[in-house]
């Protein structure tokens, strides 16, 4: 298939592009910069220059493709409303082009915030609806097109997709620990974070393109829930720093913007996804990555 990929040069996107090319697909990646375009060409993909605000370019990319993998997001934490609206408009444009064609749209979503006090499952409907909701409410919007001639698939990524070179949540926690001189967790640290290694996430993306039916909610989750205290302990061991608890009402002051996330219980099951796709994670665990020097020199 010819696959149009947004976010193709990003953390998850670049690994997914490699997997898709290895599986024999042709890939056209959306690139905002010359450096991103060069990386895609080096990997063996073709390039469409543009970004999420270029709706005509998104439409043209989808029109020329047999499938679309949408991974891009502005991630502008200073303007969440604008970010969510831009995401909504981009996905609406892709869906409008694909409607009635039975072509796949694989959409990046998240496994966080789906359930409280238990592991989230693939049966949980996303609570985020509307243009100003998280990611513009695009998961529910996309899945609603399963009856409108789009093989729509929601890829619910774990809160952390880890590995060497990651600049996401775990990297931020490491930076906070360095700055504060202590590796902390919130409360008793029993709240859980789901996780997946980048290589396993990319393999799941390629499998989903091949076999997932329309309307699928897939959990890109290898570890259902790692207690955040264990994450803090592994960071402390790697940096040679003490480990301690921070009270929930002080998490914002200690951690900054990520404090609210680190204090949440974000566990998720992937049992149904594994059975549906025949997917078995093989990459390192999050703690193994931390202990092995993926986030700091050993």
PDB file of C-alpha atoms in Angstrom:
ATOM      1  CA  UNK A   1       0.000   0.000   0.000  1.00  0.00           C
ATOM      2  CA  UNK A   2       0.914   3.636  -0.380  1.00  0.00           C
ATOM      3  CA  UNK A   3       0.656   5.112   3.120  1.00  0.00           C
ATOM      4  CA  UNK A   4       0.473   8.836   3.870  1.00  0.00           C
ATOM      5  CA  UNK A   5       1.962   9.498   7.323  1.00  0.00           C
ATOM      6  CA  UNK A   6       1.671  12.697   9.336  1.00  0.00           C
ATOM      7  CA  UNK A   7       4.212  13.074  12.112  1.00  0.00           C
ATOM      8  CA  UNK A   8       6.436  10.826  10.026  1.00  0.00           C
ATOM      9  CA  UNK A   9       9.723  12.210  11.361  1.00  0.00           C
ATOM     10  CA  UNK A  10       8.624  12.223  15.007  1.00  0.00           C
ATOM     11  CA  UNK A  11       9.476   9.862  17.839  1.00  0.00           C
ATOM     12  CA  UNK A  12       6.818   7.257  17.047  1.00  0.00           C
ATOM     13  CA  UNK A  13       6.457   8.227  13.398  1.00  0.00           C
ATOM     14  CA  UNK A  14      10.056   7.609  12.357  1.00  0.00           C
ATOM     15  CA  UNK A  15      10.005   4.115  13.878  1.00  0.00           C
ATOM     16  CA  UNK A  16       6.627   3.393  12.271  1.00  0.00           C
ATOM     17  CA  UNK A  17       7.882   4.528   8.872  1.00  0.00           C
ATOM     18  CA  UNK A  18      10.776   2.060   9.151  1.00  0.00           C
ATOM     19  CA  UNK A  19       8.355  -0.760   9.984  1.00  0.00           C
ATOM     20  CA  UNK A  20       6.006   0.104   7.130  1.00  0.00           C
ATOM     21  CA  UNK A  21       8.852   0.255   4.622  1.00  0.00           C
ATOM     22  CA  UNK A  22      10.239  -3.045   5.895  1.00  0.00           C
ATOM     23  CA  UNK A  23       6.791  -4.584   5.367  1.00  0.00           C
ATOM     24  CA  UNK A  24       6.896  -3.558   1.705  1.00  0.00           C
ATOM     25  CA  UNK A  25       4.663  -0.489   1.827  1.00  0.00           C
ATOM     26  CA  UNK A  26       5.423   2.805   0.116  1.00  0.00           C
ATOM     27  CA  UNK A  27       5.428   5.783   2.468  1.00  0.00           C
ATOM     28  CA  UNK A  28       4.865   9.479   1.858  1.00  0.00           C
ATOM     29  CA  UNK A  29       5.648  11.466   4.983  1.00  0.00           C
ATOM     30  CA  UNK A  30       4.480  14.956   5.896  1.00  0.00           C
ATOM     31  CA  UNK A  31       7.455  17.151   6.775  1.00  0.00           C
ATOM     32  CA  UNK A  32       7.512  20.709   8.101  1.00  0.00           C
ATOM     33  CA  UNK A  33      11.240  21.315   7.769  1.00  0.00           C
ATOM     34  CA  UNK A  34      14.088  20.520   5.460  1.00  0.00           C
ATOM     35  CA  UNK A  35      15.772  18.460   8.166  1.00  0.00           C
ATOM     36  CA  UNK A  36      12.653  16.332   8.627  1.00  0.00           C
ATOM     37  CA  UNK A  37      12.353  15.869   4.882  1.00  0.00           C
ATOM     38  CA  UNK A  38      15.982  14.779   4.644  1.00  0.00           C
ATOM     39  CA  UNK A  39      15.496  12.158   7.361  1.00  0.00           C
ATOM     40  CA  UNK A  40      12.490  10.728   5.538  1.00  0.00           C
ATOM     41  CA  UNK A  41      14.334  10.517   2.233  1.00  0.00           C
ATOM     42  CA  UNK A  42      17.268   8.809   3.954  1.00  0.00           C
ATOM     43  CA  UNK A  43      14.856   6.253   5.428  1.00  0.00           C
ATOM     44  CA  UNK A  44      13.456   5.508   1.973  1.00  0.00           C
ATOM     45  CA  UNK A  45      10.201   7.466   2.061  1.00  0.00           C
ATOM     46  CA  UNK A  46       8.937  10.210  -0.208  1.00  0.00           C
ATOM     47  CA  UNK A  47       8.089  13.638   1.181  1.00  0.00           C
ATOM     48  CA  UNK A  48       5.131  16.005   1.163  1.00  0.00           C
ATOM     49  CA  UNK A  49       6.079  19.369   2.620  1.00  0.00           C
ATOM     50  CA  UNK A  50       3.505  20.953   4.927  1.00  0.00           C
ATOM     51  CA  UNK A  51       1.977  20.873   8.399  1.00  0.00           C
ATOM     52  CA  UNK A  52      -1.384  20.351  10.136  1.00  0.00           C
ATOM     53  CA  UNK A  53      -2.577  23.830   9.170  1.00  0.00           C
ATOM     54  CA  UNK A  54      -2.125  23.019   5.468  1.00  0.00           C
ATOM     55  CA  UNK A  55      -5.537  21.401   4.996  1.00  0.00           C
ATOM     56  CA  UNK A  56      -5.249  21.336   1.210  1.00  0.00           C
ATOM     57  CA  UNK A  57      -1.959  19.478   1.531  1.00  0.00           C
ATOM     58  CA  UNK A  58      -3.481  16.979   3.949  1.00  0.00           C
ATOM     59  CA  UNK A  59      -6.362  16.373   1.579  1.00  0.00           C
ATOM     60  CA  UNK A  60      -4.019  15.857  -1.353  1.00  0.00           C
ATOM     61  CA  UNK A  61      -1.858  13.448   0.655  1.00  0.00           C
ATOM     62  CA  UNK A  62      -4.893  11.386   1.628  1.00  0.00           C
ATOM     63  CA  UNK A  63      -6.277  11.447  -1.909  1.00  0.00           C
ATOM     64  CA  UNK A  64      -3.072   9.949  -3.308  1.00  0.00           C
ATOM     65  CA  UNK A  65      -2.788   7.246  -0.635  1.00  0.00           C
ATOM     66  CA  UNK A  66      -4.230   3.791  -0.022  1.00  0.00           C
ATOM     67  CA  UNK A  67      -4.074   4.400   3.736  1.00  0.00           C
ATOM     68  CA  UNK A  68      -3.415   7.250   6.166  1.00  0.00           C
ATOM     69  CA  UNK A  69      -1.504   7.083   9.456  1.00  0.00           C
ATOM     70  CA  UNK A  70      -2.116  10.259  11.450  1.00  0.00           C
ATOM     71  CA  UNK A  71       0.439  10.711  14.225  1.00  0.00           C
ATOM     72  CA  UNK A  72       1.128  14.451  14.143  1.00  0.00           C
ATOM     73  CA  UNK A  73      -0.016  16.859  16.829  1.00  0.00           C
ATOM     74  CA  UNK A  74       1.095  20.405  17.639  1.00  0.00           C
ATOM     75  CA  UNK A  75       1.588  19.603  21.346  1.00  0.00           C
ATOM     76  CA  UNK A  76       1.486  23.323  22.173  1.00  0.00           C
ATOM     77  CA  UNK A  77       0.903  23.277  25.928  1.00  0.00           C
ATOM     78  CA  UNK A  78       0.700  27.091  25.947  1.00  0.00           C
ATOM     79  CA  UNK A  79      -2.349  26.963  23.661  1.00  0.00           C
ATOM     80  CA  UNK A  80      -4.230  23.708  24.284  1.00  0.00           C
ATOM     81  CA  UNK A  81      -7.470  25.012  22.789  1.00  0.00           C
ATOM     82  CA  UNK A  82      -5.723  26.007  19.579  1.00  0.00           C
ATOM     83  CA  UNK A  83      -3.879  22.696  19.453  1.00  0.00           C
ATOM     84  CA  UNK A  84      -7.108  20.735  19.868  1.00  0.00           C
ATOM     85  CA  UNK A  85      -8.929  22.776  17.232  1.00  0.00           C
ATOM     86  CA  UNK A  86      -6.096  22.290  14.747  1.00  0.00           C
ATOM     87  CA  UNK A  87      -6.169  18.534  15.393  1.00  0.00           C
ATOM     88  CA  UNK A  88      -9.931  18.461  14.819  1.00  0.00           C
ATOM     89  CA  UNK A  89      -9.704  20.348  11.534  1.00  0.00           C
ATOM     90  CA  UNK A  90      -6.892  18.132  10.266  1.00  0.00           C
ATOM     91  CA  UNK A  91      -8.768  14.904  11.049  1.00  0.00           C
ATOM     92  CA  UNK A  92     -12.025  16.242   9.613  1.00  0.00           C
ATOM     93  CA  UNK A  93     -10.150  16.979   6.381  1.00  0.00           C
ATOM     94  CA  UNK A  94      -8.662  13.465   6.217  1.00  0.00           C
ATOM     95  CA  UNK A  95     -12.017  11.813   6.969  1.00  0.00           C
ATOM     96  CA  UNK A  96     -13.811  13.903   4.371  1.00  0.00           C
ATOM     97  CA  UNK A  97     -11.353  12.732   1.731  1.00  0.00           C
ATOM     98  CA  UNK A  98     -11.473   9.066   2.774  1.00  0.00           C
ATOM     99  CA  UNK A  99     -15.229   8.763   3.315  1.00  0.00           C
ATOM    100  CA  UNK A 100     -16.824   6.032   1.210  1.00  0.00           C
ATOM    101  CA  UNK A 101     -13.503   4.600   0.009  1.00  0.00           C
ATOM    102  CA  UNK A 102     -13.029   1.809   2.608  1.00  0.00           C
ATOM    103  CA  UNK A 103      -9.452   3.016   2.994  1.00  0.00           C
ATOM    104  CA  UNK A 104      -7.831   2.903   6.476  1.00  0.00           C
ATOM    105  CA  UNK A 105      -7.266   5.875   8.756  1.00  0.00           C
ATOM    106  CA  UNK A 106      -5.094   4.971  11.739  1.00  0.00           C
ATOM    107  CA  UNK A 107      -5.327   7.738  14.316  1.00  0.00           C
ATOM    108  CA  UNK A 108      -2.977   8.415  17.221  1.00  0.00           C
ATOM    109  CA  UNK A 109      -4.926   8.652  20.455  1.00  0.00           C
ATOM    110  CA  UNK A 110      -4.114   7.924  24.093  1.00  0.00           C
ATOM    111  CA  UNK A 111      -4.808   5.300  26.735  1.00  0.00           C
ATOM    112  CA  UNK A 112      -4.765   7.890  29.529  1.00  0.00           C
ATOM    113  CA  UNK A 113      -7.882   9.267  31.173  1.00  0.00           C
ATOM    114  CA  UNK A 114     -10.211   6.493  30.048  1.00  0.00           C
ATOM    115  CA  UNK A 115     -10.952   4.902  33.434  1.00  0.00           C
ATOM    116  CA  UNK A 116     -10.600   5.671  37.125  1.00  0.00           C
ATOM    117  CA  UNK A 117      -9.474   3.186  39.765  1.00  0.00           C
ATOM    118  CA  UNK A 118      -8.980   0.328  37.303  1.00  0.00           C
ATOM    119  CA  UNK A 119      -7.129  -0.592  34.145  1.00  0.00           C
ATOM    120  CA  UNK A 120      -8.588   1.016  31.040  1.00  0.00           C
ATOM    121  CA  UNK A 121      -9.643  -1.473  28.359  1.00  0.00           C
ATOM    122  CA  UNK A 122     -10.372  -1.326  24.661  1.00  0.00           C
ATOM    123  CA  UNK A 123     -14.101  -1.403  25.492  1.00  0.00           C
ATOM    124  CA  UNK A 124     -13.893   1.982  27.213  1.00  0.00           C
ATOM    125  CA  UNK A 125     -15.263   4.760  25.036  1.00  0.00           C
ATOM    126  CA  UNK A 126     -13.168   7.907  24.988  1.00  0.00           C
ATOM    127  CA  UNK A 127     -14.697  10.587  27.248  1.00  0.00           C
ATOM    128  CA  UNK A 128     -13.288  13.343  25.056  1.00  0.00           C
ATOM    129  CA  UNK A 129     -15.833  14.847  22.650  1.00  0.00           C
ATOM    130  CA  UNK A 130     -15.933  18.042  20.629  1.00  0.00           C
ATOM    131  CA  UNK A 131     -13.383  20.369  18.980  1.00  0.00           C
ATOM    132  CA  UNK A 132     -11.972  21.779  22.234  1.00  0.00           C
ATOM    133  CA  UNK A 133     -11.666  18.448  24.046  1.00  0.00           C
ATOM    134  CA  UNK A 134      -8.389  16.524  24.362  1.00  0.00           C
ATOM    135  CA  UNK A 135      -6.962  16.035  20.836  1.00  0.00           C
ATOM    136  CA  UNK A 136     -10.112  17.684  19.510  1.00  0.00           C
ATOM    137  CA  UNK A 137     -12.257  14.672  20.369  1.00  0.00           C
ATOM    138  CA  UNK A 138     -10.911  13.056  17.220  1.00  0.00           C
ATOM    139  CA  UNK A 139     -10.962   9.454  18.433  1.00  0.00           C
ATOM    140  CA  UNK A 140     -14.754   9.317  18.685  1.00  0.00           C
ATOM    141  CA  UNK A 141     -15.093  11.369  15.511  1.00  0.00           C
ATOM    142  CA  UNK A 142     -12.850   8.980  13.572  1.00  0.00           C
ATOM    143  CA  UNK A 143     -14.511   5.817  14.859  1.00  0.00           C
ATOM    144  CA  UNK A 144     -17.921   7.219  13.881  1.00  0.00           C
ATOM    145  CA  UNK A 145     -16.785   6.920  10.250  1.00  0.00           C
ATOM    146  CA  UNK A 146     -16.517   3.129  10.491  1.00  0.00           C
ATOM    147  CA  UNK A 147     -20.076   3.036   9.111  1.00  0.00           C
ATOM    148  CA  UNK A 148     -19.278   5.668   6.502  1.00  0.00           C
ATOM    149  CA  UNK A 149     -16.760   3.786   4.402  1.00  0.00           C
ATOM    150  CA  UNK A 150     -13.567   4.439   6.371  1.00  0.00           C
ATOM    151  CA  UNK A 151     -11.583   1.634   8.026  1.00  0.00           C
ATOM    152  CA  UNK A 152     -11.051   3.808  11.074  1.00  0.00           C
ATOM    153  CA  UNK A 153      -8.690   2.589  13.805  1.00  0.00           C
ATOM    154  CA  UNK A 154      -7.794   4.322  17.077  1.00  0.00           C
ATOM    155  CA  UNK A 155      -4.228   3.735  18.253  1.00  0.00           C
ATOM    156  CA  UNK A 156      -4.283   4.409  21.992  1.00  0.00           C
ATOM    157  CA  UNK A 157      -0.639   4.875  22.917  1.00  0.00           C
ATOM    158  CA  UNK A 158       0.551   4.361  26.487  1.00  0.00           C
ATOM    159  CA  UNK A 159       1.372   7.548  28.429  1.00  0.00           C
ATOM    160  CA  UNK A 160       5.049   6.827  27.864  1.00  0.00           C
ATOM    161  CA  UNK A 161       6.524   5.406  24.656  1.00  0.00           C
ATOM    162  CA  UNK A 162      10.068   4.955  25.872  1.00  0.00           C
ATOM    163  CA  UNK A 163      13.500   4.238  24.471  1.00  0.00           C
ATOM    164  CA  UNK A 164      16.877   5.800  23.712  1.00  0.00           C
ATOM    165  CA  UNK A 165      16.322   9.283  22.310  1.00  0.00           C
ATOM    166  CA  UNK A 166      12.908   9.817  23.938  1.00  0.00           C
ATOM    167  CA  UNK A 167      12.117  13.460  24.734  1.00  0.00           C
ATOM    168  CA  UNK A 168       8.680  12.763  26.212  1.00  0.00           C
ATOM    169  CA  UNK A 169       7.291  12.496  29.731  1.00  0.00           C
ATOM    170  CA  UNK A 170      10.039  10.296  31.188  1.00  0.00           C
ATOM    171  CA  UNK A 171      12.743  12.577  29.834  1.00  0.00           C
ATOM    172  CA  UNK A 172      10.983  15.511  31.494  1.00  0.00           C
ATOM    173  CA  UNK A 173      10.889  13.634  34.813  1.00  0.00           C
ATOM    174  CA  UNK A 174      14.626  12.976  34.545  1.00  0.00           C
ATOM    175  CA  UNK A 175      15.256  16.680  33.915  1.00  0.00           C
ATOM    176  CA  UNK A 176      13.103  17.626  36.925  1.00  0.00           C
ATOM    177  CA  UNK A 177      15.072  15.235  39.143  1.00  0.00           C
ATOM    178  CA  UNK A 178      18.375  16.728  37.982  1.00  0.00           C
ATOM    179  CA  UNK A 179      17.123  20.247  38.623  1.00  0.00           C
ATOM    180  CA  UNK A 180      15.619  19.500  42.032  1.00  0.00           C
ATOM    181  CA  UNK A 181      18.419  17.238  43.241  1.00  0.00           C
ATOM    182  CA  UNK A 182      15.923  14.548  44.197  1.00  0.00           C
ATOM    183  CA  UNK A 183      13.860  11.988  42.290  1.00  0.00           C
ATOM    184  CA  UNK A 184      10.308  12.298  43.540  1.00  0.00           C
ATOM    185  CA  UNK A 185       6.952  10.607  43.205  1.00  0.00           C
ATOM    186  CA  UNK A 186       3.520  11.887  44.209  1.00  0.00           C
ATOM    187  CA  UNK A 187       1.876  10.662  47.405  1.00  0.00           C
ATOM    188  CA  UNK A 188       2.593   6.995  48.058  1.00  0.00           C
ATOM    189  CA  UNK A 189       3.647   6.404  44.436  1.00  0.00           C
ATOM    190  CA  UNK A 190       1.193   3.539  44.015  1.00  0.00           C
ATOM    191  CA  UNK A 191      -0.532   5.153  41.039  1.00  0.00           C
ATOM    192  CA  UNK A 192       0.371   3.384  37.782  1.00  0.00           C
ATOM    193  CA  UNK A 193       1.608   4.414  34.353  1.00  0.00           C
ATOM    194  CA  UNK A 194       1.200   2.165  31.330  1.00  0.00           C
ATOM    195  CA  UNK A 195       4.233   1.998  29.041  1.00  0.00           C
ATOM    196  CA  UNK A 196       5.489   0.589  25.741  1.00  0.00           C
ATOM    197  CA  UNK A 197       8.871   0.508  24.054  1.00  0.00           C
ATOM    198  CA  UNK A 198       9.078   2.492  20.823  1.00  0.00           C
ATOM    199  CA  UNK A 199      10.021  -0.573  18.766  1.00  0.00           C
ATOM    200  CA  UNK A 200       6.978  -2.502  19.999  1.00  0.00           C
ATOM    201  CA  UNK A 201       4.713   0.462  19.289  1.00  0.00           C
ATOM    202  CA  UNK A 202       5.957   0.671  15.706  1.00  0.00           C
ATOM    203  CA  UNK A 203       5.415  -3.051  15.132  1.00  0.00           C
ATOM    204  CA  UNK A 204       1.851  -2.738  16.382  1.00  0.00           C
ATOM    205  CA  UNK A 205       1.175   0.123  13.958  1.00  0.00           C
ATOM    206  CA  UNK A 206       2.231  -2.014  10.999  1.00  0.00           C
ATOM    207  CA  UNK A 207       0.143  -4.968  12.213  1.00  0.00           C
ATOM    208  CA  UNK A 208      -2.899  -2.745  12.714  1.00  0.00           C
ATOM    209  CA  UNK A 209      -2.664  -1.483   9.149  1.00  0.00           C
ATOM    210  CA  UNK A 210      -2.718  -5.045   7.869  1.00  0.00           C
ATOM    211  CA  UNK A 211      -5.435  -6.694   9.954  1.00  0.00           C
ATOM    212  CA  UNK A 212      -7.392  -4.400  12.313  1.00  0.00           C
ATOM    213  CA  UNK A 213     -11.070  -4.055  11.337  1.00  0.00           C
ATOM    214  CA  UNK A 214     -12.985  -0.787  11.072  1.00  0.00           C
ATOM    215  CA  UNK A 215     -13.965   0.677  14.423  1.00  0.00           C
ATOM    216  CA  UNK A 216     -11.060  -0.889  16.347  1.00  0.00           C
ATOM    217  CA  UNK A 217      -9.733   0.629  19.535  1.00  0.00           C
ATOM    218  CA  UNK A 218      -6.200  -0.690  20.004  1.00  0.00           C
ATOM    219  CA  UNK A 219      -4.092  -0.292  23.130  1.00  0.00           C
ATOM    220  CA  UNK A 220      -0.437   0.247  22.306  1.00  0.00           C
ATOM    221  CA  UNK A 221       0.541  -0.924  25.785  1.00  0.00           C
ATOM    222  CA  UNK A 222       3.228  -3.417  26.819  1.00  0.00           C
ATOM    223  CA  UNK A 223       3.240  -2.836  30.592  1.00  0.00           C
ATOM    224  CA  UNK A 224      -0.222  -2.360  32.047  1.00  0.00           C
ATOM    225  CA  UNK A 225       0.856  -0.220  34.964  1.00  0.00           C
ATOM    226  CA  UNK A 226       4.211   0.560  36.574  1.00  0.00           C
ATOM    227  CA  UNK A 227       3.938   2.172  40.024  1.00  0.00           C
ATOM    228  CA  UNK A 228       5.317   5.685  39.717  1.00  0.00           C
ATOM    229  CA  UNK A 229       7.414   5.100  42.813  1.00  0.00           C
ATOM    230  CA  UNK A 230       9.348   2.441  40.835  1.00  0.00           C
ATOM    231  CA  UNK A 231       9.879   4.939  38.029  1.00  0.00           C
ATOM    232  CA  UNK A 232      11.204   7.519  40.506  1.00  0.00           C
ATOM    233  CA  UNK A 233      13.470   4.931  42.135  1.00  0.00           C
ATOM    234  CA  UNK A 234      14.957   3.941  38.785  1.00  0.00           C
ATOM    235  CA  UNK A 235      15.564   7.607  37.919  1.00  0.00           C
ATOM    236  CA  UNK A 236      17.137   8.199  41.324  1.00  0.00           C
ATOM    237  CA  UNK A 237      19.421   5.193  40.917  1.00  0.00           C
ATOM    238  CA  UNK A 238      20.471   6.321  37.456  1.00  0.00           C
ATOM    239  CA  UNK A 239      21.284   9.852  38.589  1.00  0.00           C
ATOM    240  CA  UNK A 240      22.653   8.937  42.024  1.00  0.00           C
ATOM    241  CA  UNK A 241      19.959  11.021  43.730  1.00  0.00           C
ATOM    242  CA  UNK A 242      17.791  10.413  46.793  1.00  0.00           C
ATOM    243  CA  UNK A 243      14.169   9.412  46.275  1.00  0.00           C
ATOM    244  CA  UNK A 244      11.269  10.864  48.226  1.00  0.00           C
ATOM    245  CA  UNK A 245       7.553  11.518  48.177  1.00  0.00           C
ATOM    246  CA  UNK A 246       5.978  14.863  47.299  1.00  0.00           C
ATOM    247  CA  UNK A 247       2.522  15.665  48.652  1.00  0.00           C
ATOM    248  CA  UNK A 248      -0.180  15.876  45.969  1.00  0.00           C
ATOM    249  CA  UNK A 249      -0.836  19.547  46.707  1.00  0.00           C
ATOM    250  CA  UNK A 250       2.872  20.300  46.177  1.00  0.00           C
ATOM    251  CA  UNK A 251       3.281  18.315  42.945  1.00  0.00           C
ATOM    252  CA  UNK A 252       2.781  21.337  40.708  1.00  0.00           C
ATOM    253  CA  UNK A 253       5.421  23.350  42.526  1.00  0.00           C
ATOM    254  CA  UNK A 254       7.944  20.494  42.501  1.00  0.00           C
ATOM    255  CA  UNK A 255       7.410  19.017  39.023  1.00  0.00           C
ATOM    256  CA  UNK A 256       5.913  21.913  37.063  1.00  0.00           C
ATOM    257  CA  UNK A 257       3.295  21.133  34.412  1.00  0.00           C
ATOM    258  CA  UNK A 258       3.999  17.396  34.447  1.00  0.00           C
ATOM    259  CA  UNK A 259       3.168  17.087  38.152  1.00  0.00           C
ATOM    260  CA  UNK A 260      -0.547  16.645  37.498  1.00  0.00           C
ATOM    261  CA  UNK A 261       0.121  13.820  35.045  1.00  0.00           C
ATOM    262  CA  UNK A 262       2.648  12.038  37.262  1.00  0.00           C
ATOM    263  CA  UNK A 263       0.138  11.948  40.089  1.00  0.00           C
ATOM    264  CA  UNK A 264      -2.564  10.278  37.986  1.00  0.00           C
ATOM    265  CA  UNK A 265      -3.353   6.568  37.776  1.00  0.00           C
ATOM    266  CA  UNK A 266      -2.911   5.781  34.070  1.00  0.00           C
ATOM    267  CA  UNK A 267      -2.936   1.995  33.834  1.00  0.00           C
ATOM    268  CA  UNK A 268      -4.318   0.230  30.768  1.00  0.00           C
ATOM    269  CA  UNK A 269      -4.794  -3.335  29.546  1.00  0.00           C
ATOM    270  CA  UNK A 270      -3.924  -4.491  26.025  1.00  0.00           C
ATOM    271  CA  UNK A 271      -5.296  -8.028  26.278  1.00  0.00           C
ATOM    272  CA  UNK A 272      -7.813  -7.635  23.443  1.00  0.00           C
ATOM    273  CA  UNK A 273      -5.276  -5.888  21.197  1.00  0.00           C
ATOM    274  CA  UNK A 274      -2.717  -8.664  21.638  1.00  0.00           C
ATOM    275  CA  UNK A 275      -5.250 -11.343  20.720  1.00  0.00           C
ATOM    276  CA  UNK A 276      -6.624  -9.420  17.745  1.00  0.00           C
ATOM    277  CA  UNK A 277      -3.244  -8.635  16.185  1.00  0.00           C
ATOM    278  CA  UNK A 278      -1.114 -11.495  17.487  1.00  0.00           C
ATOM    279  CA  UNK A 279       1.154  -8.828  18.975  1.00  0.00           C
ATOM    280  CA  UNK A 280       3.676  -9.741  21.662  1.00  0.00           C
ATOM    281  CA  UNK A 281       5.928  -6.959  23.002  1.00  0.00           C
ATOM    282  CA  UNK A 282       9.604  -7.895  23.034  1.00  0.00           C
ATOM    283  CA  UNK A 283      11.376  -4.619  23.817  1.00  0.00           C
ATOM    284  CA  UNK A 284      12.881  -3.535  27.127  1.00  0.00           C
ATOM    285  CA  UNK A 285      10.602  -2.489  29.973  1.00  0.00           C
ATOM    286  CA  UNK A 286      10.607   1.130  31.117  1.00  0.00           C
ATOM    287  CA  UNK A 287      12.661   0.342  34.221  1.00  0.00           C
ATOM    288  CA  UNK A 288      15.113  -1.667  32.112  1.00  0.00           C
ATOM    289  CA  UNK A 289      15.518   1.332  29.806  1.00  0.00           C
ATOM    290  CA  UNK A 290      16.127   3.612  32.787  1.00  0.00           C
ATOM    291  CA  UNK A 291      18.614   1.208  34.356  1.00  0.00           C
ATOM    292  CA  UNK A 292      20.286   0.568  31.007  1.00  0.00           C
ATOM    293  CA  UNK A 293      21.132   4.207  30.353  1.00  0.00           C
ATOM    294  CA  UNK A 294      18.524   5.110  27.741  1.00  0.00           C
ATOM    295  CA  UNK A 295      17.862   8.394  29.551  1.00  0.00           C
ATOM    296  CA  UNK A 296      21.294   9.101  31.047  1.00  0.00           C
ATOM    297  CA  UNK A 297      24.800   7.611  30.805  1.00  0.00           C
ATOM    298  CA  UNK A 298      25.294   4.420  32.778  1.00  0.00           C
TER     299      UNK A 298
END
